[in-house]
Coordinates of C-alpha atoms and ligand atoms in Angstrom, one line a residue:
X1 CA 27.9 -21.5 5.9
X2 CA 31.1 -21.5 3.9
X3 CA 33.5 -20.5 6.5
X4 CA 36.8 -19.5 4.8
X5 CA 36.5 -15.9 5.9
X6 CA 36.1 -14.4 9.3
X7 CA 33.9 -11.4 9.7
X8 CA 36.6 -9.6 11.6
X9 CA 38.0 -7.7 8.6
X10 CA 35.5 -7.4 5.8
X11 CA 37.0 -5.9 2.7
X12 CA 36.0 -4.5 -0.7
X13 CA 37.2 -6.8 -3.6
X14 CA 39.3 -4.1 -5.3
X15 CA 41.4 -3.6 -2.2
X16 CA 42.2 -7.3 -1.8
X17 CA 45.4 -9.0 -3.0
X18 CA 45.3 -11.1 -6.1
X19 CA 45.3 -14.3 -4.0
X20 CA 42.5 -13.0 -1.8
X21 CA 40.5 -12.1 -4.9
X22 CA 40.9 -15.6 -6.2
X23 CA 39.7 -17.0 -2.9
X24 CA 36.7 -14.8 -3.0
X25 CA 35.9 -16.0 -6.5
X26 CA 36.3 -19.7 -5.5
X27 CA 33.9 -19.2 -2.6
X28 CA 31.3 -17.4 -4.8
X29 CA 31.4 -20.2 -7.4
X30 CA 30.8 -22.8 -4.6
X31 CA 27.9 -20.8 -3.1
X32 CA 26.3 -20.3 -6.5
X33 CA 25.9 -24.1 -6.8
X34 CA 23.5 -23.9 -3.9
X35 CA 21.8 -20.5 -4.6
X36 CA 20.3 -21.0 -8.0
X37 CA 17.7 -18.8 -9.7
X38 CA 14.4 -20.4 -10.8
X39 CA 12.2 -18.4 -13.1
X40 CA 9.6 -21.1 -13.6
X41 CA 8.1 -21.7 -10.2
X42 CA 4.7 -23.3 -11.0
X43 CA 2.9 -21.1 -8.4
X44 CA 4.4 -17.7 -8.7
X45 CA 5.2 -17.9 -12.4
X46 CA 8.1 -15.7 -13.7
X47 CA 8.8 -14.2 -10.2
X48 CA 12.5 -15.2 -9.5
X49 CA 12.8 -17.7 -6.7
X50 CA 15.5 -20.0 -5.4
X51 CA 15.4 -23.4 -7.0
X52 CA 15.8 -25.1 -3.7
X53 CA 16.3 -24.0 -0.1
X54 CA 20.1 -24.5 0.6
X55 CA 21.0 -26.4 3.7
X56 CA 22.4 -23.3 5.4
X57 CA 19.1 -21.4 4.8
X58 CA 17.0 -23.8 6.9
X59 CA 15.5 -22.4 10.1
X60 CA 17.3 -22.5 13.4
X61 CA 16.2 -24.7 16.3
X62 CA 15.1 -21.6 18.2
X63 CA 12.7 -20.5 15.4
X64 CA 11.3 -24.0 15.2
X65 CA 10.5 -24.1 18.9
X66 CA 8.8 -20.7 18.7
X67 CA 6.6 -21.9 15.8
X68 CA 5.6 -25.0 17.7
X69 CA 4.7 -23.0 20.8
X70 CA 2.6 -20.6 18.7
X71 CA 0.9 -23.6 17.1
X72 CA -0.2 -25.2 20.3
X73 CA -3.1 -23.0 21.3
X74 CA -4.3 -23.0 17.7
X75 CA -4.4 -26.8 17.6
X76 CA -6.2 -26.7 20.9
X77 CA -8.7 -24.3 19.4
X78 CA -9.2 -26.6 16.4
X79 CA -9.8 -29.5 18.7
X80 CA -12.7 -27.6 20.3
X81 CA -14.2 -26.7 16.9
X82 CA -14.2 -29.8 14.8
X83 CA -16.4 -32.9 14.8
X84 CA -13.9 -35.6 14.6
X85 CA -11.1 -34.8 17.0
X86 CA -9.2 -38.1 17.2
X87 CA -6.4 -37.2 14.8
X88 CA -6.3 -33.7 16.2
X89 CA -5.7 -34.8 19.8
X90 CA -2.8 -36.9 18.5
X91 CA -1.3 -33.9 16.8
X92 CA -1.8 -31.8 19.9
X93 CA 0.1 -34.4 21.9
X94 CA 2.8 -34.6 19.2
X95 CA 3.3 -30.8 19.1
X96 CA 3.6 -30.7 22.9
X97 CA 6.1 -33.5 23.0
X98 CA 8.2 -32.2 20.1
X99 CA 8.3 -28.7 21.7
X100 CA 9.4 -30.1 25.1
X101 CA 11.9 -32.5 23.6
X102 CA 13.5 -29.8 21.5
X103 CA 13.7 -27.4 24.4
X104 CA 15.5 -29.9 26.6
X105 CA 18.1 -31.2 24.1
X106 CA 21.7 -31.0 25.1
X107 CA 24.2 -28.9 23.1
X108 CA 25.6 -31.7 21.0
X109 CA 22.1 -33.2 20.4
X110 CA 20.8 -29.8 19.2
X111 CA 23.4 -29.7 16.5
X112 CA 22.4 -33.1 15.3
X113 CA 18.7 -32.3 15.5
X114 CA 18.7 -29.1 13.5
X115 CA 18.6 -30.8 10.1
X116 CA 15.7 -33.1 11.3
X117 CA 13.5 -30.3 12.6
X118 CA 13.0 -28.9 9.1
X119 CA 11.5 -32.2 7.9
X120 CA 9.5 -32.6 11.0
X121 CA 8.1 -29.1 10.8
X122 CA 7.2 -29.5 7.1
X123 CA 5.2 -32.6 7.9
X124 CA 3.6 -31.0 10.9
X125 CA 2.5 -28.0 8.8
X126 CA 1.2 -30.3 6.1
X127 CA -1.0 -32.3 8.6
X128 CA -2.1 -29.0 10.2
X129 CA -3.2 -27.6 6.9
X130 CA -5.2 -30.8 6.2
X131 CA -6.8 -30.7 9.6
X132 CA -8.0 -27.1 9.3
X133 CA -10.3 -28.5 6.6
X134 CA -11.9 -30.9 9.0
X135 CA -15.6 -30.6 9.4
X136 CA -16.6 -27.8 11.7
X137 CA -19.3 -28.3 14.4
X138 CA -22.6 -27.1 13.2
X139 CA -23.8 -23.6 13.9
X140 CA -27.4 -22.5 13.7
X141 CA -28.2 -19.9 11.1
X142 CA -29.9 -17.7 13.7
X143 CA -26.6 -17.4 15.7
X144 CA -25.4 -14.6 13.4
X145 CA -22.1 -13.1 14.3
X146 CA -22.0 -15.2 17.5
X147 CA -21.2 -18.3 15.4
X148 CA -18.0 -16.6 14.2
X149 CA -17.1 -15.5 17.7
X150 CA -17.6 -19.0 19.0
X151 CA -14.8 -20.2 16.7
X152 CA -12.4 -18.6 19.2
X153 CA -12.7 -21.2 21.9
X154 CA -9.2 -21.4 23.2
X155 CA -7.8 -18.2 21.6
X156 CA -8.7 -14.7 22.7
X157 CA -11.3 -13.1 20.5
X158 CA -9.7 -10.1 18.7
X159 CA -11.0 -6.7 19.8
X160 CA -12.1 -5.8 16.2
X161 CA -14.9 -8.4 16.5
X162 CA -16.7 -5.8 18.6
X163 CA -15.8 -2.8 16.6
X164 CA -15.5 -3.7 12.9
X165 CA -19.0 -2.6 11.9
X166 CA -18.4 0.9 13.1
X167 CA -17.3 3.6 10.6
X168 CA -14.4 4.8 12.6
X169 CA -12.9 1.3 12.9
X170 CA -13.3 0.9 9.1
X171 CA -11.5 4.2 8.6
X172 CA -8.7 3.2 11.1
X173 CA -7.9 0.1 9.0
X174 CA -6.6 2.6 6.3
X175 CA -4.0 4.3 8.5
X176 CA -3.2 1.6 11.1
X177 CA -4.4 -1.7 9.6
X178 CA -2.8 -4.5 7.7
X179 CA -2.5 -2.4 4.6
X180 CA -1.8 1.2 5.4
X181 CA -0.2 1.5 1.9
X182 CA -3.1 2.4 -0.3
X183 CA -4.8 5.5 1.0
X184 CA -3.9 8.5 -1.1
X185 CA -4.8 12.2 -1.1
X186 CA -6.6 13.6 -4.1
X187 CA -7.5 17.1 -5.3
X188 CA -10.1 15.9 -7.8
X189 CA -12.3 12.9 -8.5
X190 CA -12.0 10.9 -11.7
X191 CA -15.0 10.7 -14.1
X192 CA -15.5 7.1 -13.2
X193 CA -16.4 7.9 -9.6
X194 CA -19.2 10.5 -9.7
X195 CA -19.8 11.3 -6.0
X196 CA -22.3 14.1 -5.8
X197 CA -22.3 17.1 -3.5
X198 CA -25.7 16.5 -1.9
X199 CA -24.9 13.0 -0.8
X200 CA -21.5 14.1 0.3
X201 CA -23.1 16.8 2.6
X202 CA -25.5 14.2 4.0
X203 CA -22.5 12.4 5.5
X204 CA -20.1 15.4 6.2
X205 CA -22.7 18.1 7.1
X206 CA -24.1 21.1 5.4
X207 CA -21.3 23.4 6.6
X208 CA -18.8 21.4 4.5
X209 CA -18.7 20.6 0.8
X210 CA -16.9 18.2 -1.5
X211 CA -15.5 21.1 -3.5
X212 CA -14.2 22.8 -0.4
X213 CA -12.7 19.6 0.9
X214 CA -11.0 18.8 -2.4
X215 CA -9.5 22.3 -2.5
X216 CA -8.2 22.0 1.1
X217 CA -6.6 18.5 0.6
X218 CA -9.1 16.8 2.9
X219 CA -10.2 14.0 0.5
X220 CA -8.7 10.6 0.3
X221 CA -9.3 7.5 -1.9
X222 CA -8.8 3.8 -1.8
X223 CA -8.8 2.4 -5.3
X224 CA -8.6 -1.3 -5.8
X225 CA -8.3 -1.2 -9.6
X226 CA -5.4 -3.7 -9.5
X227 CA -7.9 -6.4 -8.5
X228 CA -9.6 -6.2 -11.8
X229 CA -8.1 -9.5 -12.9
X230 CA -9.7 -11.2 -9.9
X231 CA -13.0 -9.6 -10.6
X232 CA -12.9 -11.1 -14.1
X233 CA -12.0 -14.5 -12.8
X234 CA -14.2 -15.4 -9.9
X235 CA -14.0 -18.9 -8.5
X236 CA -17.8 -19.2 -8.7
X237 CA -20.6 -16.7 -9.2
X238 CA -21.1 -16.9 -5.5
X239 CA -17.5 -16.6 -4.3
X240 CA -15.9 -13.5 -5.8
X241 CA -13.9 -10.3 -5.3
X242 CA -14.8 -6.8 -6.3
X243 CA -12.5 -3.8 -7.2
X244 CA -14.2 -1.0 -5.3
X245 CA -13.3 2.7 -4.9
X246 CA -13.8 4.2 -1.5
X247 CA -13.9 7.9 -0.6
X248 CA -12.8 9.2 2.8
X249 CA -12.7 12.8 4.0
X250 CA -11.3 14.7 6.9
X251 CA -13.7 17.1 8.6
X252 CA -12.5 20.7 9.0
X253 CA -10.7 20.0 12.2
X254 CA -8.8 17.2 10.3
X255 CA -9.0 14.9 13.3
X256 CA -9.7 11.5 11.8
X257 CA -10.8 10.1 8.5
X258 CA -14.5 9.6 7.9
X259 CA -15.7 7.1 5.3
X260 CA -18.1 8.8 2.9
X261 CA -18.9 6.6 -0.1
X262 CA -18.1 3.3 -1.7
X263 CA -18.5 2.4 -5.4
X264 CA -18.7 -1.3 -6.1
X265 CA -16.5 -1.3 -9.2
X266 CA -14.3 0.6 -11.5
X267 CA -16.9 1.2 -14.2
X268 CA -19.5 3.7 -13.1
X269 CA -22.1 2.4 -15.5
X270 CA -22.3 -1.0 -14.0
X271 CA -21.5 -0.1 -10.4
X272 CA -23.5 1.4 -7.5
X273 CA -22.3 4.1 -5.1
X274 CA -23.4 3.6 -1.5
X275 CA -23.1 6.5 1.0
X276 CA -22.2 6.1 4.6
X277 CA -24.8 5.5 7.3
X278 CA -23.7 6.4 10.8
X279 CA -25.9 4.5 13.2
X280 CA -27.4 1.0 13.2
X281 CA -31.1 1.8 12.8
X282 CA -31.6 -1.6 11.1
X283 CA -32.7 0.2 7.9
X284 CA -32.0 -1.2 4.5
X285 CA -29.6 1.7 3.9
X286 CA -27.6 0.7 7.0
X287 CA -27.2 -3.0 5.8
X288 CA -26.4 -1.9 2.3
X289 CA -23.6 0.3 3.8
X290 CA -22.4 -2.6 5.9
X291 CA -22.3 -4.7 2.7
X292 CA -20.3 -2.0 0.9
X293 CA -17.8 -1.9 3.8
X294 CA -17.5 -5.7 3.7
X295 CA -16.8 -5.4 -0.1
X296 CA -13.9 -3.0 0.6
X297 CA -12.5 -5.2 3.5
X298 CA -12.5 -8.2 1.2
X299 CA -10.8 -6.3 -1.5
X300 CA -8.3 -5.1 1.1
X301 CA -7.7 -8.7 2.3
X302 CA -6.8 -9.7 -1.3
X303 CA -4.7 -6.5 -1.9
X304 CA -2.9 -7.0 1.4
X305 CA -2.0 -10.7 1.2
X306 CA -1.2 -10.9 -2.5
X307 CA 0.5 -7.6 -3.1
X308 CA 1.5 -5.7 0.1
X309 CA 2.5 -8.8 2.1
X310 CA 3.5 -11.6 -0.3
X311 CA 4.7 -9.6 -3.4
X312 CA 6.2 -6.5 -1.9
X313 CA 8.0 -8.0 1.1
X314 CA 8.4 -11.8 0.8
X315 CA 9.0 -12.1 -2.9
X316 CA 11.1 -8.9 -3.3
X317 CA 13.5 -10.0 -0.5
X318 CA 13.7 -13.4 -2.1
X319 CA 15.6 -11.9 -5.0
X320 CA 17.9 -9.9 -2.8
X321 CA 18.7 -13.0 -0.7
X322 CA 19.7 -15.0 -3.8
X323 CA 21.7 -12.2 -5.5
X324 CA 23.6 -11.3 -2.3
X325 CA 24.7 -14.9 -1.7
X326 CA 25.6 -15.3 -5.4
X327 CA 27.4 -12.0 -6.0
X328 CA 28.9 -10.7 -2.8
X329 CA 31.7 -12.7 -1.2
X330 CA 31.3 -13.6 2.5
X331 CA 34.1 -11.2 3.2
X332 CA 32.2 -8.4 1.5
X333 CA 30.9 -5.8 4.0
X334 CA 27.5 -5.6 2.4
X335 CA 27.1 -9.4 2.5
X336 CA 28.0 -9.2 6.2
X337 CA 25.4 -6.4 6.8
X338 CA 22.6 -8.0 4.9
X339 CA 22.7 -11.7 5.6
X340 CA 21.0 -11.5 9.0
X341 CA 18.2 -9.7 7.3
X342 CA 17.5 -12.6 5.0
X343 CA 17.4 -15.3 7.7
X344 CA 14.6 -17.8 7.1
X345 CA 13.2 -16.0 4.0
X346 CA 14.0 -18.6 1.4
X347 CA 12.6 -21.3 3.6
X348 CA 9.3 -19.5 4.4
X349 CA 8.9 -18.4 0.8
X350 CA 9.4 -21.9 -0.4
X351 CA 6.7 -23.1 2.0
X352 CA 4.4 -20.2 0.9
X353 CA 4.8 -20.9 -2.8
X354 CA 4.6 -24.7 -2.3
X355 CA 1.5 -24.8 -0.1
X356 CA -0.2 -21.5 0.8
X357 CA -0.7 -20.2 -2.7
X358 CA -0.7 -23.5 -4.5
X359 CA -3.8 -25.0 -6.1
X360 CA -5.9 -26.5 -3.3
X361 CA -4.1 -24.4 -0.6
X362 CA -5.6 -22.0 1.9
X363 CA -5.4 -19.0 -0.5
X364 CA -7.7 -20.8 -2.9
X365 CA -10.0 -21.9 -0.1
X366 CA -10.3 -18.5 1.5
X367 CA -9.9 -16.1 -1.4
X368 CA -12.3 -15.4 -4.2
X369 CA -10.3 -15.3 -7.4
X370 CA -9.5 -18.4 -9.5
X371 CA -6.1 -19.6 -8.2
X372 CA -4.2 -19.1 -11.5
X373 CA -5.5 -15.5 -11.7
X374 CA -4.6 -15.0 -8.0
X375 CA -1.1 -16.2 -8.5
X376 CA -0.7 -14.1 -11.6
X377 CA -2.0 -11.0 -9.8
X378 CA 0.6 -11.5 -7.1
X379 CA 3.4 -12.1 -9.6
X380 CA 2.4 -9.1 -11.8
X381 CA 2.3 -6.8 -8.8
X382 CA 5.8 -8.0 -7.6
X383 CA 7.4 -7.6 -11.0
X384 CA 5.8 -4.2 -11.6
X385 CA 6.9 -2.7 -8.2
X386 CA 9.4 0.1 -8.7
X387 CA 12.1 -0.2 -6.1
X388 CA 12.9 3.5 -5.8
X389 CA 9.4 4.7 -6.1
X390 CA 8.3 2.4 -3.2
X391 CA 11.0 3.7 -0.8
X392 CA 9.0 5.0 2.2
X393 CA 9.6 8.7 1.8
X394 CA 8.9 8.5 -1.9
X395 CA 5.8 6.4 -1.4
X396 CA 4.3 8.7 1.2
X397 CA 5.0 11.7 -1.1
X398 CA 3.5 10.0 -4.2
X399 CA 0.3 9.1 -2.2
X400 CA 0.2 12.7 -0.8
X401 CA 0.0 11.5 2.7
X402 CA 3.5 12.5 3.9
X403 CA 2.5 15.8 5.4
X404 CA 1.3 15.7 9.0
X405 CA -0.5 19.0 8.7
X406 CA -2.8 17.6 6.0
X407 CA -3.4 14.1 7.6
X408 CA -2.5 14.3 11.3
X409 CA -3.7 10.8 12.3
X410 CA -1.6 8.2 10.4
X411 CA 0.2 6.0 13.0
X412 CA 1.9 3.8 10.3
X413 CA 3.5 6.8 8.6
X414 CA 4.6 8.4 11.9
X415 CA 6.3 5.2 13.3
X416 CA 7.6 3.9 10.1
X417 CA 9.4 7.2 9.4
X418 CA 11.3 6.9 12.7
X419 CA 12.5 3.4 11.9
X420 CA 13.4 4.4 8.3
X421 CA 15.5 7.2 9.6
X422 CA 17.3 5.0 12.2
X423 CA 18.1 2.4 9.5
X424 CA 19.3 5.1 7.2
X425 CA 21.7 6.4 9.8
X426 CA 22.9 2.9 10.4
X427 CA 23.6 2.1 6.8
X428 CA 25.2 5.4 6.3
X429 CA 27.6 4.9 9.3
X430 CA 28.2 1.3 8.3
X431 CA 29.1 1.9 4.7
X432 CA 31.3 4.9 5.4
X433 CA 33.6 2.6 7.3
X434 CA 34.3 0.6 4.2
X435 CA 33.7 3.0 1.3
X436 CA 35.8 6.1 1.8
X437 CA 34.4 8.0 -1.2
X438 CA 32.1 7.5 -4.3
X439 CA 34.9 6.1 -6.3
X440 CA 35.2 3.2 -4.0
X441 CA 31.6 2.4 -4.7
X442 CA 32.0 2.4 -8.5
X443 CA 35.3 0.4 -8.3
X444 CA 33.5 -2.4 -6.3
X445 CA 33.1 -4.9 -9.1
X446 CA 31.2 -7.4 -6.8
X447 CA 28.7 -4.7 -6.0
X448 CA 28.3 -3.9 -9.7
X449 CA 27.7 -7.6 -10.5
X450 CA 25.1 -7.7 -7.6
X451 CA 23.2 -4.7 -9.1
X452 CA 23.3 -6.2 -12.5
X453 CA 22.0 -9.5 -11.2
X454 CA 19.1 -7.7 -9.5
X455 CA 18.3 -5.8 -12.6
X456 CA 18.2 -8.9 -14.8
X457 CA 17.8 -12.3 -13.1
X458 CA 16.2 -10.7 -9.9
X459 CA 13.7 -8.7 -12.0
X460 CA 13.7 -5.8 -9.5
X461 CA 11.9 -3.1 -11.4
X462 CA 13.7 0.3 -11.4
X463 CA 16.9 -1.1 -9.9
X464 CA 20.0 0.6 -11.4
X465 CA 23.8 0.6 -11.0
X466 CA 25.0 2.1 -7.8
X467 CA 27.4 5.0 -8.2
X468 CA 27.5 7.0 -4.9
X469 CA 27.7 6.3 -1.2
X470 CA 24.4 8.1 -0.7
X471 CA 22.6 5.9 -3.2
X472 CA 24.1 2.8 -1.7
X473 CA 22.9 3.8 1.7
X474 CA 19.4 4.5 0.3
X475 CA 19.3 1.0 -1.3
X476 CA 20.5 -0.8 1.8
X477 CA 17.9 1.1 3.9
X478 CA 15.2 0.0 1.6
X479 CA 16.3 -3.6 1.8
X480 CA 16.7 -3.7 5.6
X481 CA 13.5 -1.7 6.1
X482 CA 11.5 -4.0 3.9
X483 CA 12.9 -7.2 5.5
X484 CA 12.2 -5.9 9.0
X485 CA 9.8 -3.0 9.7
X486 CA 7.7 -3.1 6.6
X487 CA 7.2 -6.9 6.9
X488 CA 6.3 -6.5 10.6
X489 CA 3.8 -3.8 9.8
X490 CA 1.9 -6.0 7.3
X491 CA 2.5 -9.4 8.8
X492 CA 1.5 -9.0 12.5
X493 CA -1.9 -7.5 11.9
X494 CA -2.8 -10.8 10.5
X495 CA -3.4 -12.1 14.0
X496 CA -5.3 -9.2 15.6
X497 CA -7.0 -7.5 12.7
X498 CA -7.5 -10.3 10.1
X499 CA -8.3 -13.5 11.9
X500 CA -12.0 -12.7 12.6
X501 CA -13.5 -13.4 9.2
X502 CA -16.5 -11.1 9.3
X503 CA -14.1 -8.1 9.7
X504 CA -11.7 -9.0 6.9
X505 CA -11.7 -12.1 4.6
X506 CA -10.8 -13.1 1.1
X507 CA -14.1 -13.4 -0.7
X508 CA -17.7 -12.2 -0.9
X509 CA -19.8 -15.3 -0.6
X510 CA -23.0 -14.3 -2.5
X511 CA -24.3 -13.3 -5.8
X512 CA -25.1 -9.6 -5.4
X513 CA -23.6 -7.6 -2.5
X514 CA -24.8 -4.4 -4.1
X515 CA -28.4 -5.3 -3.3
X516 CA -28.5 -6.0 0.5
X517 CA -31.4 -4.9 2.5
X518 CA -31.3 -6.8 5.7
X519 CA -28.8 -8.2 8.3
X520 CA -29.7 -11.7 7.2
X521 CA -28.7 -10.9 3.6
X522 CA -25.5 -9.3 4.8
X523 CA -24.6 -12.3 6.9
X524 CA -25.1 -14.6 3.8
X525 CA -22.2 -12.8 2.1
X526 CA -19.8 -13.9 4.9
X527 CA -17.7 -17.0 4.6
X528 CA -18.9 -20.5 5.8
X529 CA -17.6 -21.6 9.2
X530 CA -15.0 -24.0 7.9
X531 CA -13.3 -21.3 5.8
X532 CA -13.5 -18.9 8.8
X533 CA -11.8 -21.5 11.0
X534 CA -9.2 -22.2 8.4
X535 CA -8.5 -18.4 8.1
X536 CA -8.2 -17.8 11.8
X537 CA -6.0 -20.9 12.3
X538 CA -3.6 -19.8 9.6
X539 CA -3.5 -16.1 10.4
X540 CA -3.1 -16.6 14.1
X541 CA 0.0 -18.7 13.3
X542 CA 1.5 -16.3 10.7
X543 CA 0.8 -13.3 12.8
X544 CA 2.1 -14.9 16.0
X545 CA 5.7 -15.8 15.4
X546 CA 8.2 -13.3 16.7
X547 CA 11.8 -14.4 16.1
X548 CA 14.6 -12.1 17.2
X549 CA 14.4 -8.3 16.9
X550 CA 15.7 -5.5 14.8
X551 CA 19.1 -4.4 16.0
X552 CA 20.0 -7.9 17.2
X553 CA 22.6 -9.5 15.0
X554 CA 23.4 -13.1 15.7
X555 CA 24.9 -15.9 13.7
X556 CA 22.5 -18.4 12.2
X557 CA 24.6 -21.3 13.5
X558 CA 24.3 -22.7 17.0
X559 CA 25.2 -21.3 19.6
X560 CA 24.2 -18.2 17.7
X561 CA 27.1 -15.9 18.6
X562 CA 27.3 -12.2 17.9
X563 CA 27.3 -11.7 14.2
X564 CA 29.6 -8.6 13.7
X565 CA 33.2 -9.1 14.5
X566 CA 34.8 -5.9 13.1
X567 CA 35.7 -3.7 16.0
X568 CA 35.0 -0.6 13.9
X569 CA 31.3 -1.6 13.9
X570 CA 31.0 -3.1 17.3
X571 CA 33.1 -0.8 19.5
X572 CA 31.1 1.0 22.2
X573 CA 29.7 4.2 20.7
X574 CA 30.3 2.8 17.2
X575 CA 27.7 2.4 14.5
X576 CA 26.0 -0.7 15.9
X577 CA 25.5 0.6 19.4
X578 CA 24.3 3.9 18.0
X579 CA 21.7 2.0 15.9
X580 CA 20.6 0.0 19.0
X581 CA 20.4 3.1 21.1
X582 CA 18.2 4.9 18.4
X583 CA 15.9 1.9 18.4
X584 CA 15.6 2.0 22.1
X585 CA 14.6 5.7 21.8
X586 CA 12.0 4.9 19.2
X587 CA 10.6 2.3 21.5
X588 CA 10.1 4.9 24.1
X589 CA 8.7 7.5 21.7
X590 CA 6.1 5.0 20.3
X591 CA 5.1 4.0 23.9
X592 CA 4.6 7.7 24.7
X593 CA 2.6 8.2 21.5
X594 CA 0.4 5.2 22.5
X595 CA -0.6 7.0 25.7
X596 CA -2.4 9.7 23.7
X597 CA -3.5 7.9 20.6
X598 CA -5.4 4.6 20.0
X599 CA -2.7 2.0 20.4
X600 CA -0.6 1.2 17.3
X601 CA 2.2 -1.2 18.3
X602 CA 3.1 -3.1 15.1
X603 CA 6.2 -0.9 14.7
X604 CA 7.6 -1.0 18.2
X605 CA 11.2 -2.0 17.6
X606 CA 10.9 -4.8 20.1
X607 CA 8.2 -6.3 17.9
X608 CA 10.0 -6.1 14.6
X609 CA 12.0 -9.2 13.7
X610 CA 15.1 -8.4 11.6
X611 CA 14.1 -10.7 8.8
X612 CA 11.1 -12.2 7.0
X613 CA 10.9 -15.6 8.6
X614 CA 7.1 -16.2 8.8
Ligands
LIG1 FE1 5.0 -12.8 6.3

């Protein structure tokens, strides 16, 4: 951190003296040497990234210890699952020793150690990624799903392992799963998805009809057309992704979504529509329905990781991190507000681009599209994302799911809206301390340069100059919400909802999932054990690291003192304490909600880290 300025008295550039303005400029020029745009990252293409991770953007010691502790049971679980354990046992010992040693370091030693931990962590993760490819102990074919359950030797088996074949669990993934961002209300069906009335009534009952449900806004769709590029570029004919369309409906009491039909592709002429079967009667229809649900879960695994998680949180916030450091001086109040929400992002994104989504990495191993097509799909989605359109209230309205009366059971929407409003109140109160009217916004030439940088180098689609205090507050709310709550909502389900491969995975392993008659044939479409172990090891880690929480603002530098120093922000009853109090209220509200609904805890404020750091 370039420490010329204290955070005691942040100021807008136009209000500074000439000498202060010069100092700001000098500081920015120096910071720009470390925060450099790179538009040619080999693995995410034209998506703007930081050329290198600057020294001051490396993780803290505390974060490193949390990662090591999360890694321990996963390595133990690997040891129990692979044939040759010699190297693994060594790693397990190493992880234990490193974690103990780091925890007991004295103050001075910690400071000296921080720069080394980054290298150590990088090499540990590299070895770990190599080891998850080790040969898995053999499983007999007749073990069925038990073979997948047995992979959880030292890690609790997620509850979805027992429920994922049920229709209500499949429906719940749409409103409380890893990707609650795709379900949309519709008032008509497109020509390419010819669901017929008779089959609709077989699922929903003769006293209801598709026409009636459409007219009453009780019909919802999941449409994976964006995955077309992956459909066209399968890794092999037996490892592929589909771009299905799924239809859900609410019964007349509107209680909970019911899956009705799944079409295997976008083109009706070369796709099949499968209608829901309720109970396991071991019929060919039941197993065909299971195969159709698996096809959707695989599509959703791709849509979630590539778009909703990587593209729309990690990679979007990368651009804001770079632009903020390059354009807003350290004494700028918006720099002070945002920096804690960017902690760890450049580092984790650099690791993701360099290993996770690189050729030969876990994405290629677990997912079905050719790696280049997969990388391009993620990049295209990120570059196409409209910043204002994707703001929570706008997104819910566009998808026609914002109205509680029409879709009562939507835990993500209900909890996310509370957090969005709390952040909006916080950014409004915070900015009104420094910006006294709209003119102070337009006169802020650093803010104008920041917006310009995001529109050009940052490639944030739809971004525009900021001219009012209200607009500024909306923009800051979107940035903070995406870095914290949105990322938490899509990151942490990786552990509980995505680490059991038969429930959600990245590829259909088989030639023709539209022609499945038996359980055996359905099982053959699931991933091999080694990929399933790799998936669970990776997602248990990514979905298991909780570092700090929303509303907690601390310095990045040891000993991690309170971040804000301006009394107007930190005074008792001031904006910061109001924000923290509102988060405590939301915590209570969600806990009360969880007493009367199926638990949804991904947006409990205590489980929302302030930044994307995993
Ligand atoms: Fe993440």
